[in-house]
PDB file of C-alpha atoms in Angstrom:
ATOM      1  CA  SER A 219     215.683 274.218  43.514  1.00 63.00           C
ATOM      2  CA  GLY A 220     212.118 275.019  45.033  1.00 72.00           C
ATOM      3  CA  VAL A 221     213.286 275.787  48.612  1.00 83.00           C
ATOM      4  CA  VAL A 222     212.318 279.171  48.281  1.00 86.00           C
ATOM      5  CA  PRO A 223     209.844 280.512  45.530  1.00 85.00           C
ATOM      6  CA  ALA A 224     211.330 283.002  43.220  1.00 84.00           C
ATOM      7  CA  ASP A 225     208.910 285.875  43.956  1.00 83.00           C
ATOM      8  CA  ARG A 226     210.383 285.943  47.598  1.00 88.00           C
ATOM      9  CA  VAL A 227     213.823 286.268  46.866  1.00 92.00           C
ATOM     10  CA  GLY A 228     215.234 289.965  46.031  1.00 91.00           C
ATOM     11  CA  CYS A 229     218.308 291.571  44.972  1.00 90.00           C
ATOM     12  CA  SER A 230     219.582 295.007  44.850  1.00 88.00           C
ATOM     13  CA  GLY A 231     222.851 295.940  42.538  1.00 76.00           C
ATOM     14  CA  SER A 232     224.837 298.863  41.370  1.00 68.00           C
ATOM     15  CA  ARG A 233     224.119 297.794  37.581  1.00 69.00           C
ATOM     16  CA  SER A 234     220.684 297.999  36.241  1.00 62.00           C
ATOM     17  CA  GLY A 235     221.347 295.270  33.801  1.00 70.00           C
ATOM     18  CA  ARG A 236     222.139 292.702  36.651  1.00 76.00           C
ATOM     19  CA  ASN A 237     218.681 293.579  38.311  1.00 77.00           C
ATOM     20  CA  ALA A 238     216.995 293.073  34.974  1.00 79.00           C
ATOM     21  CA  ASP A 239     218.532 289.745  34.598  1.00 79.00           C
ATOM     22  CA  PHE A 240     217.483 288.659  37.997  1.00 81.00           C
ATOM     23  CA  GLU A 241     213.867 289.544  37.300  1.00 83.00           C
ATOM     24  CA  GLN A 242     213.793 287.070  34.441  1.00 83.00           C
ATOM     25  CA  PHE A 243     214.140 284.316  36.820  1.00 83.00           C
ATOM     26  CA  GLY A 244     211.331 285.634  38.863  1.00 86.00           C
ATOM     27  CA  GLY A 245     212.799 287.788  41.641  1.00 87.00           C
ATOM     28  CA  LYS A 246     212.277 290.954  42.820  1.00 89.00           C
ATOM     29  CA  ALA A 247     214.913 293.901  42.025  1.00 88.00           C
ATOM     30  CA  TYR A 248     214.889 296.604  44.542  1.00 89.00           C
ATOM     31  CA  GLY A 249     216.029 300.347  43.910  1.00 87.00           C
ATOM     32  CA  SER A 250     218.275 300.472  47.059  1.00 90.00           C
ATOM     33  CA  ASN A 251     220.042 298.166  49.278  1.00 92.00           C
ATOM     34  CA  ALA A 252     218.123 299.692  52.121  1.00 93.00           C
ATOM     35  CA  GLU A 253     214.986 299.048  50.545  1.00 93.00           C
ATOM     36  CA  LEU A 254     216.125 295.299  50.032  1.00 93.00           C
ATOM     37  CA  VAL A 255     217.011 295.035  53.801  1.00 95.00           C
ATOM     38  CA  GLU A 256     213.764 296.515  54.835  1.00 94.00           C
ATOM     39  CA  ASN A 257     211.982 293.673  52.912  1.00 93.00           C
ATOM     40  CA  SER A 258     214.257 290.419  53.594  1.00 94.00           C
ATOM     41  CA  ASP A 259     215.094 288.309  56.693  1.00 95.00           C
ATOM     42  CA  ILE A 260     218.156 286.652  55.107  1.00 96.00           C
ATOM     43  CA  LEU A 261     220.744 288.824  53.552  1.00 97.00           C
ATOM     44  CA  PHE A 262     223.329 287.601  51.145  1.00 96.00           C
ATOM     45  CA  ILE A 263     226.330 289.866  50.907  1.00 95.00           C
ATOM     46  CA  ALA A 264     227.731 289.026  47.311  1.00 92.00           C
ATOM     47  CA  VAL A 265     229.977 291.812  46.525  1.00 92.00           C
ATOM     48  CA  LYS A 266     233.553 291.993  45.859  1.00 92.00           C
ATOM     49  CA  PRO A 267     235.677 291.426  49.118  1.00 92.00           C
ATOM     50  CA  TYR A 268     236.806 295.213  49.278  1.00 93.00           C
ATOM     51  CA  LEU A 269     233.304 296.416  49.221  1.00 94.00           C
ATOM     52  CA  VAL A 270     231.872 294.151  51.838  1.00 95.00           C
ATOM     53  CA  ALA A 271     232.274 296.460  55.007  1.00 95.00           C
ATOM     54  CA  LYS A 272     231.119 299.527  52.787  1.00 95.00           C
ATOM     55  CA  VAL A 273     227.818 297.755  51.741  1.00 95.00           C
ATOM     56  CA  ILE A 274     227.067 296.478  55.100  1.00 96.00           C
ATOM     57  CA  GLN A 275     227.901 300.004  56.926  1.00 96.00           C
ATOM     58  CA  GLU A 276     225.341 301.530  54.180  1.00 94.00           C
ATOM     59  CA  VAL A 277     222.521 299.397  55.759  1.00 95.00           C
ATOM     60  CA  ARG A 278     223.695 299.343  59.303  1.00 95.00           C
ATOM     61  CA  ASP A 279     220.765 301.299  60.408  1.00 94.00           C
ATOM     62  CA  SER A 280     218.104 299.249  58.787  1.00 94.00           C
ATOM     63  CA  LEU A 281     219.353 295.957  60.311  1.00 95.00           C
ATOM     64  CA  ASP A 282     217.543 294.554  63.143  1.00 94.00           C
ATOM     65  CA  PRO A 283     217.525 291.305  65.203  1.00 94.00           C
ATOM     66  CA  ARG A 284     215.439 289.359  62.681  1.00 95.00           C
ATOM     67  CA  HIS A 285     218.353 289.580  60.014  1.00 97.00           C
ATOM     68  CA  VAL A 286     220.776 286.879  59.245  1.00 97.00           C
ATOM     69  CA  LEU A 287     223.835 288.211  57.279  1.00 98.00           C
ATOM     70  CA  VAL A 288     225.214 285.461  54.941  1.00 98.00           C
ATOM     71  CA  SER A 289     228.647 286.647  53.740  1.00 97.00           C
ATOM     72  CA  ILE A 290     230.020 284.649  50.430  1.00 96.00           C
ATOM     73  CA  ALA A 291     232.927 287.210  50.174  1.00 94.00           C
ATOM     74  CA  ALA A 292     236.477 285.249  50.164  1.00 93.00           C
ATOM     75  CA  GLY A 293     238.790 286.382  52.985  1.00 92.00           C
ATOM     76  CA  VAL A 294     236.701 288.852  54.832  1.00 95.00           C
ATOM     77  CA  PRO A 295     236.703 287.466  58.474  1.00 95.00           C
ATOM     78  CA  ILE A 296     233.689 287.557  60.839  1.00 96.00           C
ATOM     79  CA  GLN A 297     235.571 290.339  62.693  1.00 96.00           C
ATOM     80  CA  THR A 298     235.332 292.618  60.009  1.00 96.00           C
ATOM     81  CA  LEU A 299     231.621 291.845  59.096  1.00 97.00           C
ATOM     82  CA  LEU A 300     230.595 292.623  62.917  1.00 97.00           C
ATOM     83  CA  CYS A 301     232.590 295.818  62.949  1.00 96.00           C
ATOM     84  CA  ALA A 302     230.353 296.668  59.782  1.00 97.00           C
ATOM     85  CA  ALA A 303     227.242 295.389  61.063  1.00 97.00           C
ATOM     86  CA  GLY A 304     227.251 295.774  64.555  1.00 95.00           C
ATOM     87  CA  PRO A 305     228.266 293.450  67.693  1.00 94.00           C
ATOM     88  CA  GLU A 306     224.618 292.129  67.743  1.00 94.00           C
ATOM     89  CA  ALA A 307     224.565 291.023  64.269  1.00 97.00           C
ATOM     90  CA  ARG A 308     223.752 287.337  63.212  1.00 97.00           C
ATOM     91  CA  ILE A 309     226.712 286.473  60.944  1.00 98.00           C
ATOM     92  CA  VAL A 310     227.197 283.346  58.863  1.00 98.00           C
ATOM     93  CA  ARG A 311     230.543 283.214  56.511  1.00 98.00           C
ATOM     94  CA  VAL A 312     230.200 280.627  53.452  1.00 98.00           C
ATOM     95  CA  MET A 313     232.712 279.637  51.075  1.00 97.00           C
ATOM     96  CA  PRO A 314     230.746 277.984  48.142  1.00 97.00           C
ATOM     97  CA  ASN A 315     231.914 277.196  44.652  1.00 97.00           C
ATOM     98  CA  THR A 316     230.912 277.362  41.229  1.00 97.00           C
ATOM     99  CA  PRO A 317     229.187 273.775  40.827  1.00 97.00           C
ATOM    100  CA  CYS A 318     226.371 275.637  42.833  1.00 96.00           C
ATOM    101  CA  LEU A 319     225.347 276.624  39.262  1.00 94.00           C
ATOM    102  CA  VAL A 320     224.414 272.836  38.542  1.00 96.00           C
ATOM    103  CA  GLY A 321     223.073 271.989  41.917  1.00 95.00           C
ATOM    104  CA  GLU A 322     226.370 270.583  43.044  1.00 97.00           C
ATOM    105  CA  VAL A 323     227.919 273.010  45.434  1.00 98.00           C
ATOM    106  CA  ALA A 324     230.654 271.878  47.826  1.00 98.00           C
ATOM    107  CA  ALA A 325     230.474 274.665  50.784  1.00 98.00           C
ATOM    108  CA  ALA A 326     231.590 275.180  54.112  1.00 98.00           C
ATOM    109  CA  MET A 327     230.317 277.691  56.740  1.00 98.00           C
ATOM    110  CA  CYS A 328     231.033 279.084  60.198  1.00 98.00           C
ATOM    111  CA  LEU A 329     229.181 281.260  62.579  1.00 98.00           C
ATOM    112  CA  GLY A 330     229.735 284.653  64.132  1.00 96.00           C
ATOM    113  CA  GLY A 331     228.329 287.134  66.350  1.00 96.00           C
ATOM    114  CA  LYS A 332     224.658 286.239  67.638  1.00 97.00           C
ATOM    115  CA  ALA A 333     224.234 283.523  64.948  1.00 97.00           C
ATOM    116  CA  ASP A 334     222.953 280.369  66.514  1.00 97.00           C
ATOM    117  CA  GLU A 335     222.029 276.760  65.657  1.00 97.00           C
ATOM    118  CA  LYS A 336     218.842 277.788  63.934  1.00 97.00           C
ATOM    119  CA  ASP A 337     220.607 280.337  61.731  1.00 97.00           C
ATOM    120  CA  GLU A 338     222.999 277.274  60.839  1.00 98.00           C
ATOM    121  CA  ALA A 339     220.187 274.938  60.221  1.00 97.00           C
ATOM    122  CA  LEU A 340     218.629 277.850  57.962  1.00 96.00           C
ATOM    123  CA  VAL A 341     221.610 278.509  55.885  1.00 97.00           C
ATOM    124  CA  ARG A 342     222.105 274.680  55.630  1.00 97.00           C
ATOM    125  CA  SER A 343     218.833 274.142  54.171  1.00 96.00           C
ATOM    126  CA  LEU A 344     219.277 276.743  51.680  1.00 96.00           C
ATOM    127  CA  PHE A 345     222.755 275.299  50.481  1.00 97.00           C
ATOM    128  CA  GLU A 346     221.788 271.572  50.670  1.00 96.00           C
ATOM    129  CA  ALA A 347     219.184 272.460  48.120  1.00 95.00           C
ATOM    130  CA  VAL A 348     222.082 272.922  45.623  1.00 96.00           C
ATOM    131  CA  GLY A 349     224.697 270.420  47.045  1.00 97.00           C
ATOM    132  CA  LYS A 350     226.466 269.947  50.297  1.00 97.00           C
ATOM    133  CA  ILE A 351     227.550 272.250  53.074  1.00 98.00           C
ATOM    134  CA  TYR A 352     229.622 271.568  56.217  1.00 98.00           C
ATOM    135  CA  THR A 353     230.276 273.628  59.294  1.00 98.00           C
ATOM    136  CA  VAL A 354     233.954 274.406  60.372  1.00 98.00           C
ATOM    137  CA  GLN A 355     235.832 276.733  62.329  1.00 97.00           C
ATOM    138  CA  GLU A 356     236.802 280.133  60.790  1.00 97.00           C
ATOM    139  CA  SER A 357     240.357 279.334  61.279  1.00 96.00           C
ATOM    140  CA  VAL A 358     240.318 276.635  58.733  1.00 97.00           C
ATOM    141  CA  LEU A 359     237.769 278.477  55.808  1.00 96.00           C
ATOM    142  CA  PRO A 360     240.921 279.561  54.074  1.00 96.00           C
ATOM    143  CA  ALA A 361     241.734 275.850  53.555  1.00 97.00           C
ATOM    144  CA  VAL A 362     238.075 275.450  52.312  1.00 98.00           C
ATOM    145  CA  THR A 363     238.885 278.039  49.806  1.00 96.00           C
ATOM    146  CA  GLY A 364     242.146 276.430  48.619  1.00 97.00           C
ATOM    147  CA  LEU A 365     240.397 273.153  48.400  1.00 98.00           C
ATOM    148  CA  SER A 366     236.698 273.223  47.267  1.00 98.00           C
ATOM    149  CA  GLY A 367     236.588 277.017  46.443  1.00 97.00           C
ATOM    150  CA  SER A 368     239.368 276.785  43.980  1.00 97.00           C
ATOM    151  CA  GLY A 369     239.151 272.873  43.525  1.00 98.00           C
ATOM    152  CA  PRO A 370     236.813 273.250  40.260  1.00 98.00           C
ATOM    153  CA  ALA A 371     239.558 274.945  38.359  1.00 98.00           C
ATOM    154  CA  TYR A 372     241.913 272.157  39.455  1.00 98.00           C
ATOM    155  CA  VAL A 373     239.552 269.405  38.147  1.00 98.00           C
ATOM    156  CA  PHE A 374     238.856 271.438  34.980  1.00 98.00           C
ATOM    157  CA  ILE A 375     242.387 271.364  34.060  1.00 98.00           C
ATOM    158  CA  MET A 376     242.546 267.713  35.026  1.00 98.00           C
ATOM    159  CA  ILE A 377     239.509 266.688  32.670  1.00 98.00           C
ATOM    160  CA  GLU A 378     241.076 268.854  29.666  1.00 98.00           C
ATOM    161  CA  ALA A 379     244.463 267.140  30.137  1.00 98.00           C
ATOM    162  CA  MET A 380     242.706 263.772  29.957  1.00 98.00           C
ATOM    163  CA  ALA A 381     240.735 264.798  26.977  1.00 98.00           C
ATOM    164  CA  ASP A 382     243.758 265.859  25.327  1.00 98.00           C
ATOM    165  CA  GLY A 383     245.474 262.522  26.191  1.00 98.00           C
ATOM    166  CA  GLY A 384     242.749 260.807  24.482  1.00 98.00           C
ATOM    167  CA  VAL A 385     242.979 263.273  21.493  1.00 98.00           C
ATOM    168  CA  LYS A 386     246.728 262.144  21.243  1.00 98.00           C
ATOM    169  CA  CYS A 387     245.764 258.517  21.147  1.00 98.00           C
ATOM    170  CA  GLY A 388     243.239 259.188  18.327  1.00 98.00           C
ATOM    171  CA  LEU A 389     239.818 259.886  19.861  1.00 98.00           C
ATOM    172  CA  PRO A 390     237.938 262.625  18.323  1.00 98.00           C
ATOM    173  CA  ARG A 391     237.951 265.669  20.571  1.00 98.00           C
ATOM    174  CA  ASP A 392     234.206 265.546  21.669  1.00 98.00           C
ATOM    175  CA  ILE A 393     234.114 262.038  22.600  1.00 98.00           C
ATOM    176  CA  ALA A 394     237.586 262.433  24.465  1.00 98.00           C
ATOM    177  CA  LEU A 395     236.250 265.048  26.450  1.00 98.00           C
ATOM    178  CA  ALA A 396     232.919 263.794  27.371  1.00 98.00           C
ATOM    179  CA  LEU A 397     234.738 260.252  28.391  1.00 98.00           C
ATOM    180  CA  ALA A 398     236.915 262.289  30.567  1.00 98.00           C
ATOM    181  CA  ALA A 399     234.219 264.402  32.292  1.00 98.00           C
ATOM    182  CA  GLN A 400     232.235 261.275  32.801  1.00 98.00           C
ATOM    183  CA  THR A 401     235.014 259.391  34.206  1.00 98.00           C
ATOM    184  CA  VAL A 402     235.653 262.190  36.552  1.00 98.00           C
ATOM    185  CA  LEU A 403     231.785 262.555  37.535  1.00 98.00           C
ATOM    186  CA  GLY A 404     231.471 258.509  38.054  1.00 98.00           C
ATOM    187  CA  ALA A 405     234.783 258.303  40.157  1.00 98.00           C
ATOM    188  CA  ALA A 406     233.366 261.190  42.500  1.00 98.00           C
ATOM    189  CA  LYS A 407     230.103 259.427  42.783  1.00 97.00           C
ATOM    190  CA  MET A 408     232.084 256.128  43.633  1.00 98.00           C
ATOM    191  CA  VAL A 409     233.908 258.058  46.437  1.00 97.00           C
ATOM    192  CA  MET A 410     230.639 259.779  47.671  1.00 96.00           C
ATOM    193  CA  GLU A 411     228.316 256.578  47.549  1.00 97.00           C
ATOM    194  CA  THR A 412     230.404 253.608  48.576  1.00 97.00           C
ATOM    195  CA  GLY A 413     232.259 255.487  51.480  1.00 96.00           C
ATOM    196  CA  LYS A 414     235.550 253.612  50.636  1.00 97.00           C
ATOM    197  CA  HIS A 415     239.015 255.499  50.684  1.00 98.00           C
ATOM    198  CA  PRO A 416     240.077 256.558  47.430  1.00 97.00           C
ATOM    199  CA  GLY A 417     243.108 254.439  47.781  1.00 97.00           C
ATOM    200  CA  ALA A 418     241.039 251.311  47.841  1.00 98.00           C
ATOM    201  CA  LEU A 419     238.897 252.286  44.802  1.00 98.00           C
ATOM    202  CA  LYS A 420     242.093 252.811  42.946  1.00 98.00           C
ATOM    203  CA  ASP A 421     243.270 249.214  43.859  1.00 97.00           C
ATOM    204  CA  MET A 422     240.212 248.109  42.554  1.00 97.00           C
ATOM    205  CA  VAL A 423     241.081 249.422  38.996  1.00 97.00           C
ATOM    206  CA  THR A 424     244.907 248.723  39.278  1.00 97.00           C
ATOM    207  CA  SER A 425     245.644 245.051  38.191  1.00 96.00           C
ATOM    208  CA  PRO A 426     249.478 243.902  38.588  1.00 97.00           C
ATOM    209  CA  GLY A 427     251.427 244.661  35.381  1.00 97.00           C
ATOM    210  CA  GLY A 428     248.248 246.177  33.831  1.00 97.00           C
ATOM    211  CA  THR A 429     247.555 249.509  31.989  1.00 97.00           C
ATOM    212  CA  THR A 430     246.331 251.444  35.047  1.00 97.00           C
ATOM    213  CA  ILE A 431     249.319 250.919  37.042  1.00 98.00           C
ATOM    214  CA  ALA A 432     251.412 252.171  34.032  1.00 98.00           C
ATOM    215  CA  GLY A 433     249.573 255.403  34.045  1.00 98.00           C
ATOM    216  CA  LEU A 434     249.630 255.827  37.609  1.00 98.00           C
ATOM    217  CA  HIS A 435     253.511 255.420  37.460  1.00 98.00           C
ATOM    218  CA  GLU A 436     253.507 258.315  34.973  1.00 98.00           C
ATOM    219  CA  LEU A 437     251.427 260.268  37.267  1.00 97.00           C
ATOM    220  CA  GLU A 438     253.693 259.812  40.309  1.00 97.00           C
ATOM    221  CA  ARG A 439     256.675 260.492  38.184  1.00 97.00           C
ATOM    222  CA  ALA A 440     255.351 263.810  37.135  1.00 97.00           C
ATOM    223  CA  GLY A 441     254.652 264.617  40.907  1.00 97.00           C
ATOM    224  CA  MET A 442     250.876 264.857  40.602  1.00 97.00           C
ATOM    225  CA  ARG A 443     249.873 264.287  44.184  1.00 97.00           C
ATOM    226  CA  ALA A 444     252.497 266.954  45.332  1.00 98.00           C
ATOM    227  CA  ALA A 445     250.984 269.292  42.466  1.00 98.00           C
ATOM    228  CA  PHE A 446     247.514 269.126  43.781  1.00 98.00           C
ATOM    229  CA  MET A 447     248.697 269.341  47.736  1.00 98.00           C
ATOM    230  CA  ASN A 448     250.621 272.330  46.780  1.00 98.00           C
ATOM    231  CA  ALA A 449     247.907 274.082  44.764  1.00 98.00           C
ATOM    232  CA  VAL A 450     245.338 273.892  47.642  1.00 98.00           C
ATOM    233  CA  VAL A 451     248.205 275.237  50.255  1.00 98.00           C
ATOM    234  CA  ALA A 452     249.045 278.107  47.673  1.00 97.00           C
ATOM    235  CA  ALA A 453     245.475 279.099  47.166  1.00 96.00           C
ATOM    236  CA  ARG A 454     244.935 279.066  50.850  1.00 96.00           C
ATOM    237  CA  ASP A 455     247.899 281.076  51.524  1.00 95.00           C
ATOM    238  CA  VAL A 456     246.748 283.859  49.222  1.00 94.00           C
ATOM    239  CA  LEU A 457     243.312 284.004  50.802  1.00 91.00           C
ATOM    240  CA  ARG A 458     245.157 284.465  54.165  1.00 87.00           C
ATOM    241  CA  GLN A 459     246.696 287.760  52.564  1.00 84.00           C
ATOM    242  CA  PHE A 460     243.292 288.957  51.732  1.00 78.00           C
ATOM    243  CA  GLY A 461     242.258 288.895  55.186  1.00 65.00           C
ATOM    244  CA  LYS A 462     245.180 290.901  56.585  1.00 65.00           C
TER     245      LYS A 462
END
């Protein structure tokens, strides 16, 4: 995205293959986490949740007031991060999602420890280079995970199902999939750019006795709204268990 030059980004991983992949993008791979910490100001903790505390504790002696720790590990609360890093640590928890890979992340963050507004602005500038990020209270971060963290999977299955419907109606698979994906993209842009409520936008497409209301009726009969709502709640509830 150009916000930070590649040669100013470093990494340290347990697998040499990952480090080699990283260097192909112009970054620098360090031989140890401690070496990485010594040469960095912003530290992204991007490991499996059960490894987070261990990784931070290993470099705790190398941390100093200049460091900002950004954890993207799902379900690891700020208190756990502070216990590992120390009470003076500047902590930012972020819940991103996979569309970050194409510059369209939907993320949320919360601050902990000694993190302040400058740290918030710094992390915001990094994530806004690849999408959007919002500041929330930690108590609702599990809801963010259920909605936008897991949400891409819900949308992918919706796109797949719409494309299958097109195939059943006679469309070639590639065209059906392209139309379904572009329809979701266009609909999302209308929500974001017009500022109108999705219900109002829906009504713009729905004429009395027409094709769209017939399709909507079938979705309502199938419990589509409740299914999406239940998916968000279920994912949130699982994440809550991770944090216990």
